[in-house]
PDB file of C-alpha atoms and ligand atoms in Angstrom:
ATOM      1  CA  MET A   1     -10.576   2.897   3.692  1.00  0.00           C
ATOM      2  CA  LYS A   2      -9.474   0.131   1.300  1.00  0.00           C
ATOM      3  CA  ILE A   3      -7.908  -3.189   2.227  1.00  0.00           C
ATOM      4  CA  GLU A   4      -5.985  -3.108  -1.029  1.00  0.00           C
ATOM      5  CA  GLY A   5      -2.692  -1.325  -0.401  1.00  0.00           C
ATOM      6  CA  SER A   6      -3.087  -1.357   3.403  1.00  0.00           C
ATOM      7  CA  VAL A   7      -0.516  -2.589   5.913  1.00  0.00           C
ATOM      8  CA  ALA A   8      -2.136  -4.811   8.535  1.00  0.00           C
ATOM      9  CA  LEU A   9      -0.983  -6.401  11.758  1.00  0.00           C
ATOM     10  CA  VAL A  10      -2.886  -9.407  13.144  1.00  0.00           C
ATOM     11  CA  THR A  11      -2.464 -10.805  16.663  1.00  0.00           C
ATOM     12  CA  GLY A  12      -2.875 -14.520  17.320  1.00  0.00           C
ATOM     13  CA  ALA A  13      -2.282 -15.197  13.632  1.00  0.00           C
ATOM     14  CA  ASN A  14      -0.888 -18.702  13.848  1.00  0.00           C
ATOM     15  CA  ARG A  15      -4.283 -20.429  13.856  1.00  0.00           C
ATOM     16  CA  GLY A  16      -8.041 -19.968  13.935  1.00  0.00           C
ATOM     17  CA  ILE A  17      -9.650 -16.684  12.938  1.00  0.00           C
ATOM     18  CA  GLY A  18      -6.295 -14.874  13.090  1.00  0.00           C
ATOM     19  CA  LYS A  19      -4.873 -17.073  10.358  1.00  0.00           C
ATOM     20  CA  ALA A  20      -8.053 -16.523   8.321  1.00  0.00           C
ATOM     21  CA  TYR A  21      -7.547 -12.763   8.689  1.00  0.00           C
ATOM     22  CA  VAL A  22      -4.010 -12.974   7.334  1.00  0.00           C
ATOM     23  CA  ARG A  23      -5.128 -15.040   4.346  1.00  0.00           C
ATOM     24  CA  ALA A  24      -8.071 -12.722   3.609  1.00  0.00           C
ATOM     25  CA  LEU A  25      -5.881  -9.613   3.865  1.00  0.00           C
ATOM     26  CA  ILE A  26      -3.356 -11.083   1.427  1.00  0.00           C
ATOM     27  CA  GLU A  27      -6.115 -12.230  -0.961  1.00  0.00           C
ATOM     28  CA  ARG A  28      -7.674  -8.757  -0.891  1.00  0.00           C
ATOM     29  CA  GLY A  29      -4.441  -7.012  -1.832  1.00  0.00           C
ATOM     30  CA  ALA A  30      -2.972  -5.734   1.436  1.00  0.00           C
ATOM     31  CA  ARG A  31       0.504  -4.388   0.667  1.00  0.00           C
ATOM     32  CA  LYS A  32       1.975  -5.987   3.771  1.00  0.00           C
ATOM     33  CA  VAL A  33       0.627  -8.225   6.525  1.00  0.00           C
ATOM     34  CA  TYR A  34       2.382  -8.703   9.840  1.00  0.00           C
ATOM     35  CA  ALA A  35       1.276 -12.086  11.173  1.00  0.00           C
ATOM     36  CA  THR A  36       2.108 -12.151  14.864  1.00  0.00           C
ATOM     37  CA  GLY A  37       1.997 -14.917  17.438  1.00  0.00           C
ATOM     38  CA  ARG A  38       3.429 -15.792  20.807  1.00  0.00           C
ATOM     39  CA  ASN A  39       5.171 -18.815  19.294  1.00  0.00           C
ATOM     40  CA  PRO A  40       6.824 -17.504  16.110  1.00  0.00           C
ATOM     41  CA  GLU A  41       7.701 -21.060  15.032  1.00  0.00           C
ATOM     42  CA  ALA A  42       3.974 -21.696  14.583  1.00  0.00           C
ATOM     43  CA  LEU A  43       3.687 -18.838  12.062  1.00  0.00           C
ATOM     44  CA  ASP A  44       3.888 -20.274   8.567  1.00  0.00           C
ATOM     45  CA  ILE A  45       1.782 -18.088   6.282  1.00  0.00           C
ATOM     46  CA  GLU A  46       3.363 -17.466   2.909  1.00  0.00           C
ATOM     47  CA  GLY A  47       3.344 -13.819   1.919  1.00  0.00           C
ATOM     48  CA  ALA A  48       3.172 -12.530   5.505  1.00  0.00           C
ATOM     49  CA  GLU A  49       5.920 -11.094   7.699  1.00  0.00           C
ATOM     50  CA  HIS A  50       6.173 -12.903  11.019  1.00  0.00           C
ATOM     51  CA  ILE A  51       6.713 -11.217  14.405  1.00  0.00           C
ATOM     52  CA  ALA A  52       6.863 -12.789  17.876  1.00  0.00           C
ATOM     53  CA  LEU A  53       4.193 -11.125  19.980  1.00  0.00           C
ATOM     54  CA  ASP A  54       2.528 -12.127  23.214  1.00  0.00           C
ATOM     55  CA  ILE A  55      -0.002  -9.362  23.875  1.00  0.00           C
ATOM     56  CA  THR A  56       0.390  -9.769  27.649  1.00  0.00           C
ATOM     57  CA  ASN A  57       4.082  -8.861  27.335  1.00  0.00           C
ATOM     58  CA  PRO A  58       4.587  -5.045  27.185  1.00  0.00           C
ATOM     59  CA  ALA A  59       8.197  -5.367  25.964  1.00  0.00           C
ATOM     60  CA  GLN A  60       7.076  -7.528  23.031  1.00  0.00           C
ATOM     61  CA  ILE A  61       4.285  -5.064  22.216  1.00  0.00           C
ATOM     62  CA  ALA A  62       6.846  -2.222  22.137  1.00  0.00           C
ATOM     63  CA  ALA A  63       9.195  -4.292  19.967  1.00  0.00           C
ATOM     64  CA  ALA A  64       6.390  -5.129  17.518  1.00  0.00           C
ATOM     65  CA  ALA A  65       5.389  -1.456  17.311  1.00  0.00           C
ATOM     66  CA  ALA A  66       9.026  -0.535  16.586  1.00  0.00           C
ATOM     67  CA  ILE A  67       9.072  -3.005  13.667  1.00  0.00           C
ATOM     68  CA  ALA A  68       5.601  -2.333  12.289  1.00  0.00           C
ATOM     69  CA  GLY A  69       5.606   1.473  12.095  1.00  0.00           C
ATOM     70  CA  ASP A  70       3.864   1.388   8.708  1.00  0.00           C
ATOM     71  CA  THR A  71       0.712  -0.313  10.071  1.00  0.00           C
ATOM     72  CA  THR A  72      -2.597   1.126   8.910  1.00  0.00           C
ATOM     73  CA  ILE A  73      -4.909  -1.656  10.165  1.00  0.00           C
ATOM     74  CA  LEU A  74      -4.577  -3.329  13.575  1.00  0.00           C
ATOM     75  CA  ILE A  75      -6.527  -6.566  14.028  1.00  0.00           C
ATOM     76  CA  ASN A  76      -6.766  -7.407  17.739  1.00  0.00           C
ATOM     77  CA  ASN A  77      -7.686 -11.052  17.389  1.00  0.00           C
ATOM     78  CA  ALA A  78      -5.703 -12.929  20.072  1.00  0.00           C
ATOM     79  CA  GLY A  79      -7.857 -14.529  22.729  1.00  0.00           C
ATOM     80  CA  ILE A  80      -8.186 -17.374  25.197  1.00  0.00           C
ATOM     81  CA  ALA A  81     -11.085 -19.295  26.707  1.00  0.00           C
ATOM     82  CA  THR A  82     -10.195 -20.692  30.139  1.00  0.00           C
ATOM     83  CA  ASN A  83     -13.730 -21.843  31.034  1.00  0.00           C
ATOM     84  CA  GLN A  84     -13.469 -20.481  34.571  1.00  0.00           C
ATOM     85  CA  SER A  85     -16.360 -19.911  36.919  1.00  0.00           C
ATOM     86  CA  LEU A  86     -16.108 -16.542  38.684  1.00  0.00           C
ATOM     87  CA  MET A  87     -17.271 -18.122  41.964  1.00  0.00           C
ATOM     88  CA  PHE A  88     -15.109 -21.229  42.043  1.00  0.00           C
ATOM     89  CA  GLY A  89     -12.560 -20.863  39.242  1.00  0.00           C
ATOM     90  CA  ASP A  90      -8.799 -20.421  39.426  1.00  0.00           C
ATOM     91  CA  LEU A  91      -8.130 -16.732  40.160  1.00  0.00           C
ATOM     92  CA  ASP A  92      -4.886 -16.791  38.179  1.00  0.00           C
ATOM     93  CA  LEU A  93      -6.792 -17.916  35.094  1.00  0.00           C
ATOM     94  CA  ILE A  94      -9.530 -15.351  35.711  1.00  0.00           C
ATOM     95  CA  ARG A  95      -6.796 -12.677  35.840  1.00  0.00           C
ATOM     96  CA  LEU A  96      -5.278 -14.098  32.654  1.00  0.00           C
ATOM     97  CA  GLU A  97      -8.620 -13.571  30.893  1.00  0.00           C
ATOM     98  CA  MET A  98      -8.496  -9.891  31.901  1.00  0.00           C
ATOM     99  CA  ASP A  99      -4.773  -9.606  31.132  1.00  0.00           C
ATOM    100  CA  THR A 100      -5.450 -10.932  27.633  1.00  0.00           C
ATOM    101  CA  HIS A 101      -8.833  -9.515  26.613  1.00  0.00           C
ATOM    102  CA  PHE A 102      -8.612  -6.201  28.456  1.00  0.00           C
ATOM    103  CA  PHE A 103      -5.036  -5.203  29.381  1.00  0.00           C
ATOM    104  CA  GLY A 104      -3.403  -6.959  26.416  1.00  0.00           C
ATOM    105  CA  LEU A 105      -5.886  -5.347  24.068  1.00  0.00           C
ATOM    106  CA  LEU A 106      -5.362  -1.961  25.732  1.00  0.00           C
ATOM    107  CA  GLY A 107      -1.588  -2.346  25.465  1.00  0.00           C
ATOM    108  CA  MET A 108      -1.875  -3.005  21.736  1.00  0.00           C
ATOM    109  CA  VAL A 109      -4.195  -0.039  21.213  1.00  0.00           C
ATOM    110  CA  ARG A 110      -1.958   2.345  23.161  1.00  0.00           C
ATOM    111  CA  ALA A 111       1.174   1.210  21.294  1.00  0.00           C
ATOM    112  CA  PHE A 112      -0.364   1.303  17.817  1.00  0.00           C
ATOM    113  CA  SER A 113      -2.757   4.253  17.909  1.00  0.00           C
ATOM    114  CA  PRO A 114       0.092   6.811  17.458  1.00  0.00           C
ATOM    115  CA  ILE A 115       1.319   4.737  14.510  1.00  0.00           C
ATOM    116  CA  LEU A 116      -2.153   4.684  12.963  1.00  0.00           C
ATOM    117  CA  ALA A 117      -2.475   8.440  13.517  1.00  0.00           C
ATOM    118  CA  HIS A 118       0.870   9.039  11.834  1.00  0.00           C
ATOM    119  CA  ASN A 119      -0.259   6.912   8.875  1.00  0.00           C
ATOM    120  CA  GLY A 120      -3.506   8.819   8.336  1.00  0.00           C
ATOM    121  CA  GLY A 121      -5.899   7.315  10.898  1.00  0.00           C
ATOM    122  CA  GLY A 122      -6.432   3.757   9.762  1.00  0.00           C
ATOM    123  CA  ALA A 123      -8.545   1.183  11.553  1.00  0.00           C
ATOM    124  CA  ILE A 124      -8.598  -1.042  14.615  1.00  0.00           C
ATOM    125  CA  VAL A 125     -10.632  -4.257  14.673  1.00  0.00           C
ATOM    126  CA  ASN A 126     -11.363  -5.823  18.064  1.00  0.00           C
ATOM    127  CA  MET A 127     -12.558  -9.409  18.211  1.00  0.00           C
ATOM    128  CA  LEU A 128     -15.276  -9.452  20.850  1.00  0.00           C
ATOM    129  CA  SER A 129     -17.951 -12.121  21.436  1.00  0.00           C
ATOM    130  CA  LEU A 130     -21.682 -12.316  22.050  1.00  0.00           C
ATOM    131  CA  THR A 131     -20.599 -13.193  25.596  1.00  0.00           C
ATOM    132  CA  SER A 132     -19.714  -9.501  25.979  1.00  0.00           C
ATOM    133  CA  TRP A 133     -23.493  -9.018  26.055  1.00  0.00           C
ATOM    134  CA  PHE A 134     -24.701 -12.321  27.506  1.00  0.00           C
ATOM    135  CA  SER A 135     -23.059 -14.469  30.206  1.00  0.00           C
ATOM    136  CA  TYR A 136     -22.858 -18.159  29.455  1.00  0.00           C
ATOM    137  CA  PRO A 137     -22.591 -20.771  32.218  1.00  0.00           C
ATOM    138  CA  GLY A 138     -19.101 -22.251  32.026  1.00  0.00           C
ATOM    139  CA  ALA A 139     -17.676 -19.137  30.384  1.00  0.00           C
ATOM    140  CA  GLU A 140     -18.171 -16.633  33.190  1.00  0.00           C
ATOM    141  CA  ALA A 141     -14.599 -15.291  33.330  1.00  0.00           C
ATOM    142  CA  TYR A 142     -14.455 -15.120  29.534  1.00  0.00           C
ATOM    143  CA  SER A 143     -17.796 -13.280  29.444  1.00  0.00           C
ATOM    144  CA  ALA A 144     -16.610 -10.707  31.987  1.00  0.00           C
ATOM    145  CA  ALA A 145     -13.367 -10.144  30.087  1.00  0.00           C
ATOM    146  CA  LYS A 146     -15.159  -9.792  26.750  1.00  0.00           C
ATOM    147  CA  ALA A 147     -17.629  -7.352  28.328  1.00  0.00           C
ATOM    148  CA  ALA A 148     -14.617  -5.277  29.404  1.00  0.00           C
ATOM    149  CA  ALA A 149     -13.232  -5.512  25.863  1.00  0.00           C
ATOM    150  CA  TRP A 150     -16.566  -4.326  24.439  1.00  0.00           C
ATOM    151  CA  SER A 151     -16.623  -1.323  26.757  1.00  0.00           C
ATOM    152  CA  LEU A 152     -12.982  -0.582  25.892  1.00  0.00           C
ATOM    153  CA  THR A 153     -13.919  -0.741  22.204  1.00  0.00           C
ATOM    154  CA  ASN A 154     -16.660   1.852  22.649  1.00  0.00           C
ATOM    155  CA  SER A 155     -14.422   4.139  24.716  1.00  0.00           C
ATOM    156  CA  ILE A 156     -11.407   4.081  22.420  1.00  0.00           C
ATOM    157  CA  ARG A 157     -13.678   4.674  19.416  1.00  0.00           C
ATOM    158  CA  LEU A 158     -14.650   7.992  20.955  1.00  0.00           C
ATOM    159  CA  GLU A 159     -11.098   8.826  22.036  1.00  0.00           C
ATOM    160  CA  LEU A 160      -9.582   7.979  18.638  1.00  0.00           C
ATOM    161  CA  ALA A 161     -12.237   9.677  16.500  1.00  0.00           C
ATOM    162  CA  LYS A 162     -10.229  12.890  16.585  1.00  0.00           C
ATOM    163  CA  GLN A 163      -7.278  11.150  14.913  1.00  0.00           C
ATOM    164  CA  ASN A 164      -9.613   9.635  12.290  1.00  0.00           C
ATOM    165  CA  THR A 165      -9.096   6.018  13.406  1.00  0.00           C
ATOM    166  CA  LEU A 166     -12.063   3.737  12.710  1.00  0.00           C
ATOM    167  CA  VAL A 167     -12.732   1.241  15.535  1.00  0.00           C
ATOM    168  CA  VAL A 168     -14.689  -1.881  14.583  1.00  0.00           C
ATOM    169  CA  GLY A 169     -16.087  -4.305  17.161  1.00  0.00           C
ATOM    170  CA  VAL A 170     -16.709  -7.819  15.851  1.00  0.00           C
ATOM    171  CA  GLN A 171     -19.467  -9.623  17.713  1.00  0.00           C
ATOM    172  CA  LEU A 172     -19.736 -13.330  17.032  1.00  0.00           C
ATOM    173  CA  GLY A 173     -20.979 -16.631  18.315  1.00  0.00           C
ATOM    174  CA  ALA A 174     -19.578 -20.096  17.689  1.00  0.00           C
ATOM    175  CA  THR A 175     -16.879 -20.177  15.014  1.00  0.00           C
ATOM    176  CA  ASP A 176     -15.102 -23.270  13.790  1.00  0.00           C
ATOM    177  CA  THR A 177     -11.672 -23.050  15.454  1.00  0.00           C
ATOM    178  CA  ASP A 178      -9.732 -24.825  18.207  1.00  0.00           C
ATOM    179  CA  MET A 179     -11.537 -22.623  20.750  1.00  0.00           C
ATOM    180  CA  MET A 180     -14.818 -24.385  19.965  1.00  0.00           C
ATOM    181  CA  ARG A 181     -13.396 -27.845  19.294  1.00  0.00           C
ATOM    182  CA  GLY A 182     -15.635 -30.608  20.643  1.00  0.00           C
ATOM    183  CA  ILE A 183     -18.688 -28.372  20.946  1.00  0.00           C
ATOM    184  CA  ASP A 184     -21.406 -29.674  18.669  1.00  0.00           C
ATOM    185  CA  MET A 185     -23.389 -26.736  17.301  1.00  0.00           C
ATOM    186  CA  PRO A 186     -23.589 -24.730  14.070  1.00  0.00           C
ATOM    187  CA  LYS A 187     -20.388 -22.737  13.619  1.00  0.00           C
ATOM    188  CA  ASN A 188     -19.226 -19.834  11.440  1.00  0.00           C
ATOM    189  CA  ASP A 189     -16.484 -20.321   8.888  1.00  0.00           C
ATOM    190  CA  PRO A 190     -13.483 -18.275  10.164  1.00  0.00           C
ATOM    191  CA  ALA A 191     -12.891 -16.913   6.640  1.00  0.00           C
ATOM    192  CA  ASN A 192     -16.429 -15.483   6.557  1.00  0.00           C
ATOM    193  CA  VAL A 193     -15.893 -13.756   9.918  1.00  0.00           C
ATOM    194  CA  ALA A 194     -12.581 -12.254   8.768  1.00  0.00           C
ATOM    195  CA  ASN A 195     -14.037 -11.057   5.473  1.00  0.00           C
ATOM    196  CA  ALA A 196     -17.079  -9.526   7.203  1.00  0.00           C
ATOM    197  CA  ALA A 197     -14.711  -7.496   9.406  1.00  0.00           C
ATOM    198  CA  LEU A 198     -12.658  -6.375   6.402  1.00  0.00           C
ATOM    199  CA  ASP A 199     -15.902  -5.386   4.631  1.00  0.00           C
ATOM    200  CA  ALA A 200     -16.804  -3.303   7.707  1.00  0.00           C
ATOM    201  CA  ILE A 201     -13.475  -1.453   7.487  1.00  0.00           C
ATOM    202  CA  GLU A 202     -14.157  -0.612   3.850  1.00  0.00           C
ATOM    203  CA  ALA A 203     -17.730   0.492   4.656  1.00  0.00           C
ATOM    204  CA  GLY A 204     -16.698   2.534   7.708  1.00  0.00           C
ATOM    205  CA  ASP A 205     -18.987   0.458   9.968  1.00  0.00           C
ATOM    206  CA  TRP A 206     -18.517   0.348  13.733  1.00  0.00           C
ATOM    207  CA  GLU A 207     -19.889  -3.111  14.408  1.00  0.00           C
ATOM    208  CA  VAL A 208     -20.062  -6.545  12.795  1.00  0.00           C
ATOM    209  CA  LEU A 209     -22.732  -9.046  13.815  1.00  0.00           C
ATOM    210  CA  ALA A 210     -21.290 -12.229  12.368  1.00  0.00           C
ATOM    211  CA  ASP A 211     -24.170 -14.673  12.792  1.00  0.00           C
ATOM    212  CA  ASP A 212     -27.839 -15.143  13.683  1.00  0.00           C
ATOM    213  CA  MET A 213     -27.148 -16.127  17.278  1.00  0.00           C
ATOM    214  CA  THR A 214     -25.344 -12.808  17.827  1.00  0.00           C
ATOM    215  CA  ARG A 215     -28.132 -10.869  16.117  1.00  0.00           C
ATOM    216  CA  ARG A 216     -30.690 -12.633  18.389  1.00  0.00           C
ATOM    217  CA  ILE A 217     -28.765 -11.760  21.549  1.00  0.00           C
ATOM    218  CA  LYS A 218     -28.382  -8.138  20.482  1.00  0.00           C
ATOM    219  CA  SER A 219     -32.085  -7.798  19.722  1.00  0.00           C
ATOM    220  CA  ALA A 220     -32.958  -9.275  23.152  1.00  0.00           C
ATOM    221  CA  LEU A 221     -30.826  -6.849  25.169  1.00  0.00           C
ATOM    222  CA  SER A 222     -33.713  -4.497  25.868  1.00  0.00           C
ATOM    223  CA  LEU A 223     -35.508  -7.319  27.749  1.00  0.00           C
ATOM    224  CA  ASP A 224     -35.651  -7.406  31.509  1.00  0.00           C
ATOM    225  CA  PRO A 225     -32.702  -9.560  32.682  1.00  0.00           C
ATOM    226  CA  LYS A 226     -35.175 -12.062  34.192  1.00  0.00           C
ATOM    227  CA  ALA A 227     -36.557 -12.662  30.718  1.00  0.00           C
ATOM    228  CA  LEU A 228     -33.171 -12.612  29.025  1.00  0.00           C
ATOM    229  CA  TYR A 229     -31.795 -15.333  31.303  1.00  0.00           C
ATOM    230  CA  ALA A 230     -35.061 -17.261  31.848  1.00  0.00           C
ATOM    231  CA  ASP A 231     -33.933 -20.323  29.868  1.00  0.00           C
ATOM    232  CA  LEU A 232     -30.757 -20.647  31.934  1.00  0.00           C
ATOM    233  CA  ILE A 233     -32.200 -20.425  35.434  1.00  0.00           C
ATOM    234  CA  GLY A 234     -35.414 -22.339  34.768  1.00  0.00           C
TER     235      GLY A 234
HETATM  236  N1  LIG B   1     -14.181 -19.418  17.973  1.00  0.00           N
HETATM  237  C1  LIG B   1     -15.260 -18.837  18.490  1.00  0.00           C
HETATM  238  O1  LIG B   1     -16.347 -19.436  18.530  1.00  0.00           O
HETATM  239  C2  LIG B   1     -15.203 -17.416  18.994  1.00  0.00           C
HETATM  240  C3  LIG B   1     -16.404 -16.840  19.430  1.00  0.00           C
HETATM  241  C4  LIG B   1     -16.384 -15.533  19.906  1.00  0.00           C
HETATM  242  C5  LIG B   1     -15.208 -14.824  19.930  1.00  0.00           C
HETATM  243  N2  LIG B   1     -14.034 -15.399  19.518  1.00  0.00           N
HETATM  244  C6  LIG B   1     -12.807 -14.607  19.614  1.00  0.00           C
HETATM  245  O2  LIG B   1     -12.156 -14.589  18.367  1.00  0.00           O
HETATM  246  C7  LIG B   1     -10.742 -14.470  18.572  1.00  0.00           C
HETATM  247  C8  LIG B   1     -10.033 -15.587  17.837  1.00  0.00           C
HETATM  248  O3  LIG B   1     -10.445 -16.824  18.408  1.00  0.00           O
HETATM  249  P1  LIG B   1     -10.226 -18.240  17.707  1.00  0.00           P
HETATM  250  O4  LIG B   1     -11.519 -18.915  17.707  1.00  0.00           O
HETATM  251  O5  LIG B   1      -9.453 -18.094  16.463  1.00  0.00           O
HETATM  252  O6  LIG B   1      -9.342 -18.923  18.858  1.00  0.00           O
HETATM  253  P2  LIG B   1      -8.177 -19.997  18.778  1.00  0.00           P
HETATM  254  O7  LIG B   1      -8.327 -20.863  17.597  1.00  0.00           O
HETATM  255  O8  LIG B   1      -8.128 -20.611  20.133  1.00  0.00           O
HETATM  256  O9  LIG B   1      -6.881 -19.069  18.566  1.00  0.00           O
HETATM  257  C9  LIG B   1      -6.547 -18.122  19.524  1.00  0.00           C
HETATM  258  C10 LIG B   1      -5.315 -17.384  19.043  1.00  0.00           C
HETATM  259  O10 LIG B   1      -4.991 -16.371  20.014  1.00  0.00           O
HETATM  260  C11 LIG B   1      -3.623 -16.542  20.374  1.00  0.00           C
HETATM  261  N3  LIG B   1      -3.333 -16.020  21.701  1.00  0.00           N
HETATM  262  C12 LIG B   1      -3.886 -16.341  22.892  1.00  0.00           C
HETATM  263  N4  LIG B   1      -3.328 -15.636  23.874  1.00  0.00           N
HETATM  264  C13 LIG B   1      -2.399 -14.834  23.287  1.00  0.00           C
HETATM  265  C14 LIG B   1      -1.481 -13.875  23.770  1.00  0.00           C
HETATM  266  N5  LIG B   1      -1.375 -13.597  25.072  1.00  0.00           N
HETATM  267  N6  LIG B   1      -0.693 -13.236  22.875  1.00  0.00           N
HETATM  268  C15 LIG B   1      -0.774 -13.502  21.564  1.00  0.00           C
HETATM  269  N7  LIG B   1      -1.585 -14.432  21.043  1.00  0.00           N
HETATM  270  C16 LIG B   1      -2.386 -15.087  21.910  1.00  0.00           C
HETATM  271  C17 LIG B   1      -3.388 -18.029  20.268  1.00  0.00           C
HETATM  272  O11 LIG B   1      -2.004 -18.302  20.251  1.00  0.00           O
HETATM  273  P3  LIG B   1      -1.384 -19.754  20.675  1.00  0.00           P
HETATM  274  O12 LIG B   1      -1.510 -20.639  19.455  1.00  0.00           O
HETATM  275  O13 LIG B   1       0.012 -19.429  21.068  1.00  0.00           O
HETATM  276  O14 LIG B   1      -2.234 -20.271  21.816  1.00  0.00           O
HETATM  277  C18 LIG B   1      -4.085 -18.305  18.956  1.00  0.00           C
HETATM  278  O15 LIG B   1      -3.292 -17.885  17.873  1.00  0.00           O
HETATM  279  C19 LIG B   1     -10.533 -14.491  20.089  1.00  0.00           C
HETATM  280  O16 LIG B   1     -10.439 -13.183  20.573  1.00  0.00           O
HETATM  281  C20 LIG B   1     -11.797 -15.150  20.596  1.00  0.00           C
HETATM  282  O17 LIG B   1     -12.081 -14.811  21.940  1.00  0.00           O
HETATM  283  C21 LIG B   1     -14.012 -16.676  19.053  1.00  0.00           C
END
């Protein structure tokens, strides 16, 4: 599949990696890009069509699907990081992590997969995180929700294979956006992450490993959990 000539819809497009996706899609010749966000006034990307879309709101998902019936690439980028502990955190925020990263994502996939099928199959990109494989202290609720999103990604890939829809999971560590503001560590450039995912669509790849930290975590997954988490529990 080519980016040039495609019609893409990006969630959470008003800032961060979502905005980088919209810019990269336009630069690479997408015929149309729907930049969506829960606050449409924050959407200001020249060359994109703007749609109000909160992925936790089923009515807004249905409305977006009614507008964007020509979509061939769905980029599920929207995400939150509430920094909640599973033991002591705010249960409403823990549920919001699941409502966003699991049920919101599922709602988008269910609304747009018939559209993608009708348009020849197309592609879905899900923004995951190395925390889907490895739980970080301070990001326990986020890690659990991203693990659910990773499992969802694998399951829908199998379910949608028969309609010829490519499903790409993007695994990444720290990337230079508001989500990681104030955290002092090496960070990916959002444009590089977006372009790596678009390259994966063109190559027909199932997974993107966006940085060395993610590659290290993936290669350590066959370790016994005691070894994997040894540095964290001392
Ligand atoms: N940055 C990193 O280091 C990193 C690492 C691993 C994975 N990721 C993942 O990459 C994706 C993009 O993250 P980012 O770094 O660009 O984060 P960001 O700068 O915080 O931006 C998050 C975007 O998601 C939107 N959003 C949140 N909840 C939404 C909802 N219910 N409906 C629609 N939009 C919603 C936000 O909209 P508002 O402006 O309205 O809040 C914003 O546009 C996320 O899925 C994130 O989990 C990021």
